CSV table of C-alpha atoms in Angstrom, one decimal:
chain,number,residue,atom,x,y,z
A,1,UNK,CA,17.7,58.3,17.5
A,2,UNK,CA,14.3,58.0,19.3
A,3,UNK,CA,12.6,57.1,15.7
A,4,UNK,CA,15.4,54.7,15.2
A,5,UNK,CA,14.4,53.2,18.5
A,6,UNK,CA,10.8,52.8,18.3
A,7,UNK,CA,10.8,52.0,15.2
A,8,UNK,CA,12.8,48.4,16.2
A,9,UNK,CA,9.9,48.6,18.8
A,10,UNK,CA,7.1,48.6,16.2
A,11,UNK,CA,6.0,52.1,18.7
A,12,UNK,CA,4.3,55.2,16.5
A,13,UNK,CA,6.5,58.7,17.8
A,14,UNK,CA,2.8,59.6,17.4
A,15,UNK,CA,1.7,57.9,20.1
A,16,UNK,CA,4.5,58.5,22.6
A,17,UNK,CA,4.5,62.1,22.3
A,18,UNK,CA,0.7,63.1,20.6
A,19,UNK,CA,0.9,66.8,22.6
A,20,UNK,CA,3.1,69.0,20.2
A,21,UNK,CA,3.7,67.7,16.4
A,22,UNK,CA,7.5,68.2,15.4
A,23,UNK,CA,8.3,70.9,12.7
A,24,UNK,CA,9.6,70.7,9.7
A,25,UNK,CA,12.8,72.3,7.9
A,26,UNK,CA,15.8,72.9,9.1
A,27,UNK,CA,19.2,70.8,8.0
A,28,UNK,CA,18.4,67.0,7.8
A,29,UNK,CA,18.0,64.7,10.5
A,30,UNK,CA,15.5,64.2,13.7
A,31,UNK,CA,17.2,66.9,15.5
A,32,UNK,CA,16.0,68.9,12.9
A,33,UNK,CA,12.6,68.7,13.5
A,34,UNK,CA,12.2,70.4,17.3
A,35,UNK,CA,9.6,72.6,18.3
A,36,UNK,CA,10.8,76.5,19.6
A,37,UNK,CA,8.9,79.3,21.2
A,38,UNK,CA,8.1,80.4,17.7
A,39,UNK,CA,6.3,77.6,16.9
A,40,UNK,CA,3.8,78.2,19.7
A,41,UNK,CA,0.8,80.5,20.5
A,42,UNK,CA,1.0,82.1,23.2
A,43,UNK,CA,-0.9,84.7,24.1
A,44,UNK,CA,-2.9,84.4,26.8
A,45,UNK,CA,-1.1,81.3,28.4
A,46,UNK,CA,1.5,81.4,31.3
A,47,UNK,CA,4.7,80.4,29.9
A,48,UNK,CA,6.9,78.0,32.7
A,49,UNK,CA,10.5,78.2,31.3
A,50,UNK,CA,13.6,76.8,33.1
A,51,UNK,CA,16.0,79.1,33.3
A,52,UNK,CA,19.8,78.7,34.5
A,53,UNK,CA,20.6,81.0,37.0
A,54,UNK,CA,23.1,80.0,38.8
A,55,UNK,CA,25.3,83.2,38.7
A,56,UNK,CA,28.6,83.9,40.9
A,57,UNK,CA,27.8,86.4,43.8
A,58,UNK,CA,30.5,88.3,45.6
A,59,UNK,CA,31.8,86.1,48.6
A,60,UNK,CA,31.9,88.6,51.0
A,61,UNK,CA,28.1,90.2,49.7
A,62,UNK,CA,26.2,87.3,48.7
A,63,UNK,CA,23.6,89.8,47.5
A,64,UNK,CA,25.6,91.1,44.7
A,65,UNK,CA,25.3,89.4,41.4
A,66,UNK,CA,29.3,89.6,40.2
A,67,UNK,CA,28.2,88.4,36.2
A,68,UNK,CA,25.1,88.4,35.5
A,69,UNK,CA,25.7,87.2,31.8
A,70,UNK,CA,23.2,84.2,32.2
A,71,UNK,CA,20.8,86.5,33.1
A,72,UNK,CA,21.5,88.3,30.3
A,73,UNK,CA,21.3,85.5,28.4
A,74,UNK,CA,17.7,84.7,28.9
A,75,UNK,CA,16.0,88.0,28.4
A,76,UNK,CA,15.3,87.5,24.6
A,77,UNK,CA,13.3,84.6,25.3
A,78,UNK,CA,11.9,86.2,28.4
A,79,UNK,CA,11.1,89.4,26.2
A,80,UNK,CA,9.8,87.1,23.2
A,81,UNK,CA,7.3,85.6,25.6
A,82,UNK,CA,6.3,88.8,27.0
A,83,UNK,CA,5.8,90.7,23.6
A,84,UNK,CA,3.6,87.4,22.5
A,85,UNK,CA,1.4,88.5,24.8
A,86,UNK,CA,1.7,85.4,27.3
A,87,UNK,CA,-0.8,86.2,30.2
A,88,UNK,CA,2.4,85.4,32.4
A,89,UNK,CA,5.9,84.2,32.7
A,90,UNK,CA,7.5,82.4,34.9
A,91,UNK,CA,11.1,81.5,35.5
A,92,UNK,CA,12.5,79.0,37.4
A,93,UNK,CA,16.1,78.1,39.0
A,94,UNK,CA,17.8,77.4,41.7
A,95,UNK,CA,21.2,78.2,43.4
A,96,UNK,CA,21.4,75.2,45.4
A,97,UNK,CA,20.2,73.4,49.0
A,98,UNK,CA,23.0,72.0,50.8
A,99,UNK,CA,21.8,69.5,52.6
A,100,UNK,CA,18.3,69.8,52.0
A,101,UNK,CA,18.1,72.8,54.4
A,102,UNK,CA,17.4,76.5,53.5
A,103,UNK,CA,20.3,78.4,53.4
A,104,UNK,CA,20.2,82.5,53.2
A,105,UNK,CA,23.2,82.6,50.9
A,106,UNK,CA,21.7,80.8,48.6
A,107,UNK,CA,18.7,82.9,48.0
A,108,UNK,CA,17.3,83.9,44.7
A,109,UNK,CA,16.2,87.3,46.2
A,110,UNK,CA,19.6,88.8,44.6
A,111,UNK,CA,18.5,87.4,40.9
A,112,UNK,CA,15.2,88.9,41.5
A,113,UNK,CA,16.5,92.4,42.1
A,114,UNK,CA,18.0,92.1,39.1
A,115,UNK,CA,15.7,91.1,36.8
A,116,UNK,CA,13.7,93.8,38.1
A,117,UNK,CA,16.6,96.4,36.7
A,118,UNK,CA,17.0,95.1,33.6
């Protein structure tokens, strides 16, 4: 959709987004054409990935982790990075801010303890 759109803009994709070049293969389409962790070098470089999670703790022990399938869920990218060679790698989430105020339940300390286990 975006080279549909800048297209009817006259704009070169080039232009707008010069950093990483799209690949190619893949089944038809624009969607197609997206960039992985594969498609990078990374040894060396500190990785930043985004990670979700937001995982259901025990209500009565916050500290416990009661699922940690996302978790789970990101250690083959974690451990791709990390058998790349990337100098570092550094996750980030969030379990939430009411309020805009710190809030000890809402730690990530618990996720932490965890992902030093696994």
């Amino acid at each position: 959709w975006l080279k549909h759109f800048a297209s009817r803009l006259s704009l070169d994709i080039g232009a707008l987004f010069p950093v990483f070049p799209p690949t190619t293969g893949g089944v038809g389409g624009v969607m197609a054409d997206k960039m992985t962790l594969k498609d990078l070098e990374l040894e060396g470089k500190r990785v930043l990935i985004r990670v979700d999670f937001n995982v259901p703790q025990d209500k009565a022990d916050p500290t416990k982790i009661t699922n940690t399938q996302r978790i789970d869920g990101a250690m083959p990218t974690i451990k791709y990075c990390l058998d790349k060679k990337a100098k570092a790698v550094v996750l980030c989430s969030h379990l939430g801010r009411p309020d805009g105020s710190k809030v000890d339940k809402y730690s990530m300390a618990p996720v932490a303890k965890c992902l030093e286990t696994i």
